[in-house]
Every structure is written in C-alpha cells, then in structure tokens.
Amino acid sequence: MGEVPEETVRELYTVLPEEFTAARDAAAAEARAAGHAAQATAIKRLRRPTVAAWLVNLLAHRAPDRIAELTALADALRAAQRQLRGADLRTLTVQRRELLSALAAQAADLAVRAQPALSPAKLPMTEVEQTLAAALADDEVAAQVRAGTVVKAVSYTGFGAPPPPGDEPDDNEPSVSTRDRAARAPARRATPARRPAPTPPSRPVPPPRPATPTVPAGMRRELAAASEAEQGARAVLDRARAAEASAEDELTQLRDAMAALEERRALLRQEANGRRAARTAAERALAAAVRRTAKAQAAIDARTAEV
C-alpha cells in the first residue's frame, strides 16, 4: 500500500463496504491537512472492497493466526505435489476442505459481530472460499489475503495443487496383494517339508537391488505441459493486472487533477466576486466625488457672480 500506514489500512478494510469511500476520503483529507500530500494521494487510490473481499479482509485483520494456517497448508501442498506423494496429497486435500470451510464460517461470524443486522445466509460465502482457495496456489493473491487488502473475489483456474486421485495406491507403495504375499512367504518358509529333496549346490544369489521409484514418462510429460501452461497463464494474468493497475492509477490522477482544478476555480470565483464588489464601491465613491465637485463649482460660480 505504499505510503499508507498499516493502521489506516486496517481501519479502512475492516469498515463496512458502504462506509469505505467516506472513511477513505476523510483519512485522505486528514493526511493532506497534516501536510502529507503523498500519503493523502496514496490513500485516495485505495479501492473499495466487495462484500466477499471485505469478509476475507476481516479474517486477515481479526484472525491472522488462521491465515498463517492457510499459508502453512499451501507450502505443504506444493511440497507434496513436487514430490508426487499421492497419499500425502489425499490427506492434505481433506485438510484443505476442512480449513476452507472453517475459515469461511469464522469470516461470517466476524461479519455478523461487526454488523448484527447481516444475515449469514445472504453472505457470499462461496466467493470467500474461492478466494481463500486461490491464495493456496497464487502467491499474489496470498499476499493480498495476508495483508487484508483484497478488493474483489478471486477464483483460481490454474494448475495449482490439484486434488489427489481416488483411492488408487501410490506408485511407491506395495499393493495389497504384494503385501499379502510378502506376509505369507515367511509362513511358508517356516513350514518344514515332509520329504525334503536334496538340492544340488548352486552359486550364491546376490541380494536384490532396492527398488528405485520411477515416474512414468507420460506423467512427466503431463507435468511439463501443465507447468508450461501455468507459466503462460501467469504471464497473461500479470500483464492484465499491470494494465488494470495502470488504468486505475491514471484515472486516480485525472480525478485528483479535476479536484484541484475545481478547487482553483472556486478560489478564482471568490476572488472575482471580491474584486467586483471593490469596483462597485469605487464607482459609487467616484460618483459621490463628482457630485461634490459639481456642488463646489456651483458655489464658486455663484459667489463670483455676486461680486
């Protein structure tokens, strides 16, 4: 938020959305009156959040520890995805659903506390969960959520931490039949044969090499294609966001320039009115002086005529 104090950000993004504009303008005017013109301009650039964004911001400012849980879960999901740990992904996905639901419920509770007239059933909780889910995969969205400066709901559609497959076993885990055979093998070896047959001497069998987990080539190609598509989508999104921010900045500058011109116009109008009043007073004084001059001249003419 640039030069905007954290306390001002917290106050503005936790007030009701319908009160945001008035509170922002008041904060900007206060900063300008204190001689902080750059800070006032930065405050005026703050955008009003939607109701869903306001709910997320409430959660970030009033319960930052829960947002920290969201960040930790995002790190765990990325690590499990990079290492292709299917079992861990399934467990983390369950935690993801539970945490998003709990965070959304807590945000609704905070909103009702801030405005008891609100009805939880009418709050956009789906958009809140979508924004929190986007924070799990998008670093920029996560930064906005942590700062409590979200201005609109976000729905992530990239290739972030995906839900794991169904109940199929992990490639690195032995199947049930393999485990059963391994469990039964010692039992069969422990049972002595009734008529052991003589066995010829043989070469010692080298111990089996440990199995190295391999990733199918198809999965690697799919991951590479998904990563490339994600990078392209992120680049397009970054350009779109930069263009939007540039347009918003230009619009704000134009609004500030118009406000300055309007203020200047009001001052000039007041000055012109004052000068108009002064001119009128001067004209009246001149007329009075002309009358006095004429009267004095008439008196002199009369006195001369008598002599």
XYZ file of N, CA and C in Angstrom, residues 27-263:
711
model
N -9.835 10.052 5.692
C -8.438 9.775 6.033
C -7.490 10.527 5.109
N -7.842 10.626 3.823
C -7.004 11.362 2.875
C -6.989 12.851 3.212
N -8.158 13.404 3.558
C -8.236 14.825 3.916
C -7.420 15.112 5.177
N -7.483 14.193 6.138
C -6.719 14.372 7.374
C -5.223 14.356 7.096
N -4.783 13.435 6.212
C -3.364 13.367 5.871
C -2.917 14.622 5.122
N -3.781 15.113 4.224
C -3.440 16.323 3.471
C -3.361 17.534 4.401
N -4.287 17.615 5.351
C -4.276 18.733 6.290
C -3.038 18.706 7.174
N -2.506 17.492 7.412
C -1.301 17.364 8.236
C -0.028 17.609 7.433
N -0.178 17.922 6.139
C 0.987 18.204 5.304
C 1.570 16.999 4.615
N 0.864 15.845 4.626
C 1.354 14.615 3.985
C 0.618 14.428 2.666
N 1.009 15.206 1.648
C 0.303 15.164 0.368
C 0.452 13.814 -0.323
N 1.676 13.252 -0.326
C 1.891 11.960 -0.988
C 1.087 10.859 -0.312
N 1.030 10.902 1.011
C 0.255 9.905 1.743
C -1.241 10.053 1.439
N -1.696 11.293 1.343
C -3.110 11.520 1.021
C -3.447 10.972 -0.362
N -2.535 11.172 -1.334
C -2.767 10.640 -2.679
C -2.811 9.117 -2.665
N -1.898 8.492 -1.898
C -1.883 7.024 -1.807
C -3.168 6.505 -1.175
N -3.677 7.209 -0.174
C -4.923 6.780 0.471
C -6.088 6.886 -0.507
N -6.121 7.967 -1.308
C -7.209 8.146 -2.274
C -7.224 7.049 -3.332
N -6.076 6.407 -3.543
C -6.001 5.350 -4.553
C -6.547 4.015 -4.056
N -6.777 3.884 -2.773
C -7.309 2.631 -2.238
C -8.697 2.377 -2.814
N -8.938 1.142 -3.188
C -10.205 0.781 -3.834
C -11.157 0.136 -2.836
N -12.424 0.387 -3.051
C -13.455 -0.162 -2.168
C -13.587 -1.671 -2.387
N -13.585 -2.472 -1.320
C -13.711 -3.927 -1.485
C -15.173 -4.347 -1.666
N -15.347 -5.470 -2.343
C -16.671 -6.073 -2.410
C -16.995 -6.718 -1.065
N -18.215 -7.194 -0.914
C -18.597 -7.814 0.352
C -17.753 -9.068 0.616
N -17.546 -9.889 -0.430
C -16.738 -11.100 -0.253
C -15.305 -10.739 0.132
N -14.733 -9.720 -0.533
C -13.369 -9.290 -0.192
C -13.312 -8.738 1.225
N -14.348 -8.012 1.615
C -14.404 -7.473 2.979
C -14.389 -8.597 4.012
N -15.091 -9.683 3.737
C -15.109 -10.823 4.656
C -13.706 -11.428 4.800
N -13.000 -11.566 3.677
C -11.632 -12.099 3.730
C -10.719 -11.150 4.505
N -10.873 -9.837 4.271
C -10.045 -8.856 4.975
C -10.319 -8.862 6.478
N -11.588 -9.017 6.848
C -11.923 -9.117 8.268
C -11.169 -10.278 8.904
N -11.168 -11.413 8.211
C -10.493 -12.598 8.738
C -8.994 -12.349 8.865
N -8.396 -11.672 7.878
C -6.957 -11.423 7.906
C -6.563 -10.489 9.043
N -7.392 -9.466 9.310
C -7.043 -8.480 10.335
C -7.455 -8.925 11.739
N -8.534 -9.685 11.838
C -9.029 -10.083 13.162
C -8.539 -11.465 13.588
N -8.143 -12.304 12.644
C -7.666 -13.654 12.986
C -6.462 -14.020 12.119
N -5.348 -13.280 12.254
C -4.181 -13.548 11.395
C -3.578 -14.939 11.606
N -3.797 -15.536 12.777
C -3.253 -16.867 13.018
C -3.902 -17.909 12.112
N -5.179 -17.710 11.770
C -5.848 -18.650 10.867
C -5.311 -18.508 9.451
N -4.968 -17.278 9.062
C -4.372 -17.074 7.739
C -2.991 -17.728 7.691
N -2.292 -17.732 8.812
C -0.995 -18.406 8.878
C -1.163 -19.913 8.645
N -2.258 -20.494 9.151
C -2.556 -21.908 8.894
C -2.742 -22.154 7.406
N -3.413 -21.211 6.728
C -3.630 -21.336 5.286
C -2.297 -21.314 4.541
N -1.391 -20.434 4.952
C -0.076 -20.350 4.311
C 0.711 -21.645 4.515
N 0.671 -22.185 5.727
C 1.394 -23.433 6.008
C 0.835 -24.580 5.176
N -0.478 -24.631 5.012
C -1.088 -25.687 4.210
C -0.682 -25.550 2.741
N -0.596 -24.318 2.247
C -0.179 -24.105 0.857
C 1.231 -24.632 0.633
N 2.141 -24.383 1.572
C 3.514 -24.889 1.450
C 3.533 -26.418 1.443
N 2.738 -27.024 2.311
C 2.697 -28.489 2.372
C 2.144 -29.086 1.086
N 1.112 -28.456 0.511
C 0.538 -28.951 -0.741
C 1.541 -28.870 -1.883
N 2.272 -27.760 -1.956
C 3.263 -27.626 -3.024
C 4.365 -28.677 -2.888
N 4.818 -28.900 -1.664
C 5.865 -29.892 -1.457
C 5.389 -31.283 -1.850
N 4.177 -31.648 -1.463
C 3.641 -32.970 -1.795
C 3.445 -33.112 -3.294
N 3.060 -32.031 -3.957
C 2.856 -32.091 -5.399
C 4.181 -32.247 -6.139
N 5.209 -31.501 -5.693
C 6.511 -31.599 -6.360
C 7.084 -33.010 -6.244
N 6.866 -33.639 -5.104
C 7.437 -34.954 -4.869
C 6.488 -36.092 -5.253
N 5.328 -35.730 -5.814
C 4.359 -36.728 -6.287
C 3.999 -37.733 -5.201
N 3.731 -37.224 -3.999
C 3.334 -38.087 -2.887
C 1.816 -38.160 -2.845
N 1.268 -39.178 -3.497
C -0.182 -39.291 -3.617
C -0.895 -39.407 -2.281
N -0.356 -40.209 -1.377
C -1.006 -40.397 -0.075
C -1.055 -39.088 0.704
N 0.068 -38.362 0.676
C 0.087 -37.081 1.392
C -0.876 -36.079 0.765
N -0.956 -36.088 -0.561
C -1.874 -35.176 -1.250
C -3.319 -35.450 -0.853
N -3.669 -36.731 -0.731
C -5.040 -37.060 -0.339
C -5.331 -36.553 1.073
N -4.376 -36.733 1.977
C -4.570 -36.259 3.353
C -4.666 -34.747 3.411
N -3.764 -34.074 2.679
C -3.756 -32.607 2.688
C -5.005 -32.035 2.031
N -5.541 -32.731 1.049
C -6.757 -32.244 0.396
C -7.945 -32.281 1.352
N -8.000 -33.300 2.181
C -9.053 -33.350 3.203
C -8.877 -32.170 4.171
N -7.633 -31.933 4.589
C -7.375 -30.780 5.475
C -7.733 -29.467 4.791
N -7.478 -29.398 3.493
C -7.791 -28.186 2.724
C -9.281 -27.889 2.766
N -10.103 -28.902 2.505
C -11.560 -28.698 2.532
C -12.018 -28.271 3.917
N -11.503 -28.928 4.937
C -11.917 -28.611 6.302
C -11.499 -27.192 6.698
N -10.259 -26.804 6.334
C -9.768 -25.474 6.714
C -10.528 -24.378 5.981
N -10.777 -24.551 4.682
C -11.509 -23.525 3.928
C -12.915 -23.340 4.491
N -13.570 -24.435 4.835
C -14.908 -24.344 5.414
C -14.877 -23.640 6.759
N -13.882 -23.974 7.586
C -13.787 -23.353 8.912
C -13.477 -21.865 8.805
N -12.587 -21.486 7.873
C -12.242 -20.075 7.702
C -13.436 -19.269 7.207
N -14.181 -19.829 6.277
C -15.362 -19.125 5.770
C -16.389 -18.920 6.884
N -16.591 -19.949 7.708
C -17.535 -19.819 8.825
C -17.071 -18.764 9.822
N -15.771 -18.715 10.085
C -15.256 -17.714 11.026
C -15.393 -16.305 10.442
N -15.184 -16.153 9.137
C -15.355 -14.845 8.499
C -16.805 -14.376 8.608
N -17.751 -15.299 8.419
C -19.160 -14.929 8.558
C -19.480 -14.502 9.982
N -18.903 -15.203 10.944
C -19.132 -14.854 12.356
C -18.579 -13.460 12.664
N -17.393 -13.141 12.138
C -16.805 -11.816 12.351
C -17.667 -10.731 11.703
N -18.238 -11.036 10.534
C -19.075 -10.054 9.852
C -20.342 -9.759 10.649
N -20.955 -10.791 11.202
C -22.171 -10.591 11.997
C -21.851 -9.813 13.267
N -20.672 -10.061 13.846
C -20.292 -9.280 15.021
C -20.102 -7.804 14.666
N -19.537 -7.543 13.472
C -19.323 -6.156 13.055
C -20.632 -5.472 12.697
N -21.569 -6.230 12.127
C -22.868 -5.670 11.742
C -23.951 -6.704 12.063
N -24.544 -6.640 13.264
C -25.527 -7.661 13.664
C -26.720 -7.779 12.728
N -26.984 -6.744 11.929
C -28.137 -6.803 11.031
C -27.896 -7.724 9.838
N -26.653 -8.137 9.614
C -26.349 -9.001 8.469
C -26.907 -10.407 8.695
N -27.324 -11.021 7.602
C -27.817 -12.400 7.655
C -26.745 -13.321 7.078
N -26.236 -14.279 7.858
C -25.190 -15.169 7.338
C -25.608 -15.895 6.070
N -26.907 -16.188 5.940
C -27.373 -16.920 4.764
C -27.248 -16.097 3.490
N -27.201 -14.770 3.616
C -27.132 -13.905 2.432
C -25.710 -13.470 2.103
N -24.734 -13.905 2.887
C -23.347 -13.525 2.624
C -22.763 -14.403 1.508
N -21.873 -13.851 0.669
C -21.302 -14.615 -0.461
C -20.174 -15.553 -0.001
N -20.529 -16.579 0.737
C -19.516 -17.453 1.316
C -18.800 -18.292 0.253
N -19.487 -18.595 -0.858
C -18.817 -19.349 -1.923
C -17.642 -18.557 -2.478
N -17.835 -17.251 -2.682
C -16.757 -16.407 -3.183
C -15.632 -16.289 -2.156
N -15.986 -16.286 -0.883
C -14.949 -16.241 0.162
C -14.083 -17.491 0.096
N -14.713 -18.661 0.005
C -13.944 -19.908 -0.066
C -13.100 -19.955 -1.334
N -13.645 -19.475 -2.474
C -12.884 -19.469 -3.722
C -11.647 -18.578 -3.606
N -11.790 -17.433 -2.957
C -10.646 -16.527 -2.795
C -9.587 -17.151 -1.898
N -10.022 -17.762 -0.800
C -9.062 -18.423 0.091
C -8.390 -19.603 -0.607
N -9.149 -20.320 -1.435
C -8.563 -21.430 -2.195
C -7.539 -20.910 -3.201
N -7.832 -19.765 -3.825
C -6.877 -19.176 -4.768
C -5.582 -18.788 -4.077
N -5.683 -18.366 -2.811
C -4.486 -17.989 -2.052
C -3.568 -19.192 -1.820
N -4.111 -20.406 -1.908
C -3.296 -21.602 -1.737
C -2.379 -21.843 -2.923
N -2.727 -21.304 -4.090
C -1.972 -21.599 -5.305
C -1.333 -20.372 -5.938
N -1.837 -19.171 -5.643
C -1.354 -17.946 -6.278
C -0.675 -17.073 -5.222
N 0.630 -16.825 -5.414
C 1.389 -16.058 -4.417
C 0.879 -14.628 -4.292
N 0.454 -14.015 -5.406
C -0.019 -12.633 -5.351
C -1.319 -12.535 -4.567
N -2.219 -13.465 -4.817
C -3.472 -13.482 -4.064
C -3.180 -13.747 -2.593
N -2.250 -14.663 -2.321
C -1.893 -14.968 -0.928
C -1.359 -13.730 -0.215
N -0.556 -12.919 -0.923
C -0.014 -11.698 -0.307
C -1.131 -10.717 0.029
N -2.119 -10.576 -0.883
C -3.246 -9.684 -0.612
C -4.077 -10.186 0.569
N -4.256 -11.490 0.639
C -5.036 -12.055 1.742
C -4.317 -11.818 3.068
N -3.005 -12.079 3.095
C -2.248 -11.868 4.343
C -2.266 -10.405 4.766
N -2.200 -9.480 3.777
C -2.213 -8.048 4.099
C -3.613 -7.538 4.415
N -4.642 -8.327 4.076
C -6.014 -7.885 4.323
C -6.412 -6.731 3.427
N -5.977 -6.759 2.157
C -6.277 -5.677 1.214
C -6.942 -6.205 -0.048
N -7.691 -7.292 0.065
C -8.396 -7.846 -1.090
C -9.529 -6.896 -1.482
N -9.677 -6.626 -2.781
C -10.722 -5.704 -3.228
C -11.852 -6.418 -3.975
N -11.588 -7.632 -4.448
C -12.652 -8.396 -5.106
C -12.344 -9.887 -4.992
N -13.382 -10.691 -5.121
C -13.211 -12.137 -5.009
C -12.376 -12.655 -6.175
N -11.632 -13.737 -5.926
C -10.764 -14.334 -6.932
C -11.080 -15.817 -7.025
N -11.082 -16.329 -8.242
C -11.283 -17.765 -8.445
C -10.099 -18.283 -9.238
N -9.286 -19.159 -8.637
C -8.067 -19.643 -9.297
C -8.412 -20.777 -10.247
N -7.895 -20.676 -11.494
C -8.168 -21.702 -12.504
C -6.887 -22.268 -13.096
N -5.774 -22.079 -12.432
C -4.503 -22.550 -12.964
C -4.232 -23.988 -12.581
N -2.953 -24.328 -12.539
C -2.540 -25.700 -12.249
C -1.891 -25.777 -10.874
N -2.511 -25.171 -9.898
C -2.004 -25.222 -8.531
C -2.176 -26.594 -7.953
N -2.046 -26.721 -6.650
C -2.121 -28.022 -6.002
C -3.445 -28.681 -6.310
N -3.477 -29.732 -7.176
C -4.744 -30.343 -7.563
C -5.202 -31.341 -6.528
N -6.483 -31.667 -6.533
C -6.932 -32.718 -5.629
C -6.315 -34.034 -6.048
N -6.006 -34.912 -5.123
C -5.357 -36.168 -5.467
C -6.320 -37.096 -6.157
N -5.791 -38.167 -6.796
C -6.680 -39.148 -7.419
C -7.497 -39.866 -6.371
N -8.277 -40.861 -6.819
C -9.168 -41.549 -5.891
C -8.419 -42.407 -4.901
N -8.852 -43.601 -4.712
C -8.223 -44.459 -3.706
C -7.189 -45.391 -4.309
N -6.750 -45.103 -5.578
C -5.767 -45.986 -6.156
C -4.466 -45.875 -5.380
N -3.691 -46.950 -5.236
C -2.478 -46.912 -4.415
C -1.409 -46.048 -5.048
N -0.520 -45.546 -4.225
C 0.598 -44.745 -4.685
C 1.595 -45.646 -5.410
N 2.309 -45.058 -6.416
C 3.255 -45.864 -7.193
C 4.359 -46.426 -6.317
N 4.691 -45.736 -5.236
C 5.788 -46.183 -4.379
C 5.328 -47.101 -3.256
N 4.022 -47.351 -3.168
C 3.511 -48.199 -2.103
C 3.199 -49.582 -2.661
N 3.533 -50.665 -1.954
C 3.191 -52.003 -2.437
C 1.697 -52.217 -2.400
N 1.207 -52.977 -3.344
C -0.229 -53.247 -3.376
C -0.597 -54.212 -2.267
N -1.916 -54.378 -2.097
C -2.381 -55.280 -1.043
C -1.936 -56.697 -1.317
N -2.036 -57.110 -2.605
C -1.657 -58.493 -2.921
C -0.168 -58.703 -2.688
N 0.648 -57.664 -2.979
C 2.092 -57.806 -2.748
C 2.380 -57.949 -1.266
N 1.703 -57.122 -0.453
C 1.919 -57.212 0.986
C 1.469 -58.568 1.520
N 0.331 -59.070 0.986
C -0.159 -60.376 1.444
C 0.838 -61.467 1.124
N 1.373 -61.400 -0.119
C 2.342 -62.434 -0.488
C 3.592 -62.320 0.375
N 4.004 -61.102 0.655
C 5.198 -60.935 1.498
C 4.942 -61.428 2.908
N 3.696 -61.241 3.387
C 3.383 -61.700 4.742
C 3.288 -63.218 4.807
N 2.787 -63.809 3.697
C 2.602 -65.257 3.720
C 3.905 -66.001 3.439
N 4.821 -65.312 2.777
C 6.055 -66.005 2.399
C 6.815 -66.538 3.604
N 7.038 -65.753 4.672
C 7.755 -66.319 5.841
C 7.057 -67.513 6.432
N 5.727 -67.533 6.412
C 5.000 -68.673 6.981
C 5.272 -69.929 6.189
N 5.317 -69.788 4.851
C 5.567 -70.983 4.033
C 6.997 -71.476 4.241
N 7.895 -70.499 4.375
C 9.283 -70.937 4.588
C 9.454 -71.576 5.959
N 8.654 -71.162 6.939
C 8.796 -71.740 8.283
C 8.226 -73.140 8.380
N 7.378 -73.554 7.422
C 6.768 -74.896 7.472
C 7.718 -75.913 6.863
N 8.184 -76.909 7.628
C 9.149 -77.876 7.072
C 8.474 -78.819 6.092
N 9.177 -79.145 5.045
C 8.641 -80.093 4.057
C 8.691 -81.503 4.650
N 7.722 -82.305 4.237
C 7.658 -83.667 4.780
C 8.796 -84.533 4.241
N 9.085 -84.365 2.961
C 10.151 -85.153 2.354
C 11.091 -84.205 1.628
N 12.010 -83.617 2.343
C 12.905 -82.679 1.662
C 13.764 -83.382 0.640
N 13.804 -82.816 -0.541
C 14.613 -83.391 -1.612
C 16.003 -82.778 -1.577
N 16.981 -83.551 -1.869
C 18.350 -82.993 -1.891
C 18.478 -81.962 -3.003
N 19.164 -80.888 -2.699
C 19.342 -79.814 -3.679
C 20.807 -79.746 -4.059
N 21.067 -79.622 -5.350
C 22.467 -79.526 -5.782
C 23.046 -78.196 -5.363
N 24.344 -78.159 -5.176
C 24.971 -76.869 -4.820
C 24.802 -75.863 -5.949
N 24.609 -74.661 -5.579
C 24.414 -73.593 -6.577
C 25.204 -72.371 -6.149
N 25.347 -71.481 -7.094
C 26.051 -70.240 -6.817
C 25.229 -69.365 -5.869
N 25.932 -68.635 -5.032
C 25.166 -67.730 -4.136
C 24.416 -66.678 -4.947
N 23.192 -66.465 -4.558
C 22.352 -65.486 -5.258
C 22.588 -64.102 -4.656
N 22.955 -63.152 -5.481
C 23.198 -61.807 -4.921
C 21.901 -61.205 -4.400
N 22.001 -60.389 -3.375
C 20.770 -59.769 -2.837
C 20.130 -58.867 -3.876
N 18.809 -58.813 -3.874
C 18.126 -57.972 -4.872
C 18.435 -56.495 -4.624
N 18.527 -55.787 -5.732
C 18.762 -54.358 -5.630
C 17.503 -53.659 -5.109
N 17.689 -52.639 -4.292
C 16.495 -51.915 -3.811
C 15.758 -51.263 -4.971
N 14.455 -51.368 -4.907
C 13.633 -50.801 -5.987
C 13.720 -49.274 -5.956
N 13.945 -48.713 -7.121
C 14.014 -47.249 -7.253
C 12.685 -46.730 -7.773
N 12.046 -45.879 -7.029
C 10.763 -45.346 -7.514
C 10.953 -44.631 -8.841
N 10.131 -44.964 -9.767
C 10.187 -44.327 -11.083
C 8.873 -43.621 -11.360
N 8.972 -42.571 -12.115
C 7.791 -41.812 -12.519
C 7.546 -42.090 -13.990
N 6.358 -42.541 -14.355
C 6.080 -42.818 -15.763
C 6.346 -41.598 -16.644
N 6.825 -41.887 -17.867
C 7.146 -40.787 -18.783
C 5.913 -39.956 -19.112
N 4.764 -40.614 -19.195
C 3.542 -39.876 -19.504
C 3.219 -38.841 -18.437
N 3.427 -39.233 -17.176
C 3.159 -38.285 -16.087
C 4.133 -37.115 -16.128
N 5.411 -37.406 -16.476
C 6.384 -36.319 -16.575
C 6.013 -35.356 -17.700
N 5.591 -35.903 -18.843
C 5.194 -35.038 -19.964
C 3.974 -34.202 -19.588
N 3.031 -34.829 -18.901
C 1.828 -34.088 -18.489
C 2.178 -32.972 -17.512
N 3.103 -33.272 -16.564
C 3.523 -32.247 -15.612
C 4.243 -31.101 -16.308
N 5.107 -31.437 -17.295
C 5.834 -30.388 -18.018
C 4.867 -29.512 -18.811
N 3.882 -30.141 -19.469
C 2.906 -29.366 -20.238
C 2.061 -28.484 -19.324
N 1.666 -29.054 -18.171
C 0.870 -28.263 -17.229
C 1.667 -27.089 -16.692
N 2.949 -27.316 -16.382
C 3.780 -26.224 -15.870
C 3.954 -25.133 -16.913
N 4.153 -25.549 -18.171
C 4.307 -24.553 -19.242
C 3.020 -23.745 -19.415
N 1.872 -24.446 -19.370
C 0.594 -23.738 -19.496
C 0.373 -22.790 -18.321
N 0.790 -23.239 -17.123
C 0.642 -22.376 -15.947
C 1.482 -21.121 -16.078
N 2.727 -21.269 -16.552
C 3.585 -20.097 -16.721
C 3.000 -19.124 -17.736
N 2.453 -19.673 -18.832
C 1.834 -18.794 -19.820
C 0.626 -18.062 -19.263
N -0.205 -18.794 -18.501
C -1.391 -18.170 -17.918
C -1.000 -17.109 -16.893
N 0.046 -17.384 -16.111
C 0.501 -16.388 -15.135
C 1.013 -15.128 -15.833
N 1.730 -15.310 -16.959
C 2.239 -14.152 -17.689
C 1.094 -13.294 -18.212
N 0.066 -13.961 -18.780
C -1.091 -13.213 -19.273
C -1.795 -12.493 -18.127
N -1.946 -13.188 -16.998
C -2.606 -12.578 -15.838
C -1.807 -11.389 -15.309
N -0.492 -11.533 -15.261
C 0.348 -10.422 -14.780
C 0.214 -9.205 -15.678
N 0.194 -9.439 -17.000
C 0.046 -8.302 -17.921
C -1.312 -7.642 -17.756
N -2.347 -8.463 -17.588
C -3.692 -7.897 -17.411
C -3.783 -7.096 -16.122
N -3.206 -7.624 -15.045
C -3.233 -6.906 -13.776
C -2.432 -5.612 -13.850
N -1.280 -5.661 -14.556
C -0.479 -4.445 -14.695
C -1.228 -3.382 -15.490
N -1.919 -3.819 -16.574
C -2.687 -2.867 -17.366
C -3.833 -2.272 -16.550
N -4.493 -3.128 -15.743
C -5.585 -2.634 -14.905
C -5.071 -1.634 -13.880
N -3.933 -1.960 -13.253
C -3.376 -1.049 -12.250
C -2.971 0.274 -12.880
N -2.400 0.212 -14.103
C -2.008 1.450 -14.786
C -3.223 2.311 -15.087
N -4.311 1.668 -15.548
C -5.528 2.422 -15.843
C -6.130 3.033 -14.576
N -6.088 2.266 -13.482
C -6.613 2.787 -12.217
C -5.786 3.983 -11.735
N -4.451 3.882 -11.893
C -3.595 4.993 -11.477
C -3.872 6.239 -12.316
N -4.015 6.039 -13.626
C -4.283 7.189 -14.500
C -5.623 7.824 -14.159
N -6.626 6.981 -13.892
C -7.935 7.506 -13.533
C -7.867 8.282 -12.226
N -7.123 7.765 -11.258
C -6.978 8.461 -9.979
C -6.289 9.810 -10.166
N -5.245 9.836 -11.005
C -4.546 11.089 -11.253
C -5.465 12.116 -11.918
N -6.279 11.641 -12.859
C -7.217 12.557 -13.515
C -8.238 13.102 -12.522
N -8.706 12.238 -11.649
C -9.667 12.690 -10.643
C -9.037 13.713 -9.706
N -7.779 13.454 -9.312
C -7.091 14.411 -8.448
C -6.884 15.745 -9.161
N -6.521 15.678 -10.458
C -6.325 16.908 -11.221
C -7.630 17.689 -11.347
N -8.737 16.969 -11.593
C -10.042 17.625 -11.695
C -10.436 18.263 -10.366
N -10.141 17.564 -9.273
C -10.461 18.123 -7.960
C -9.652 19.389 -7.696
N -8.353 19.364 -8.103
C -7.515 20.551 -7.910
C -8.018 21.717 -8.759
N -8.415 21.416 -10.010
C -8.944 22.477 -10.880
C -10.250 23.036 -10.333
N -11.081 22.188 -9.803
C -12.350 22.652 -9.236
C -12.098 23.549 -8.023
N -11.121 23.166 -7.214
C -10.780 23.995 -6.058
C -10.231 25.352 -6.507
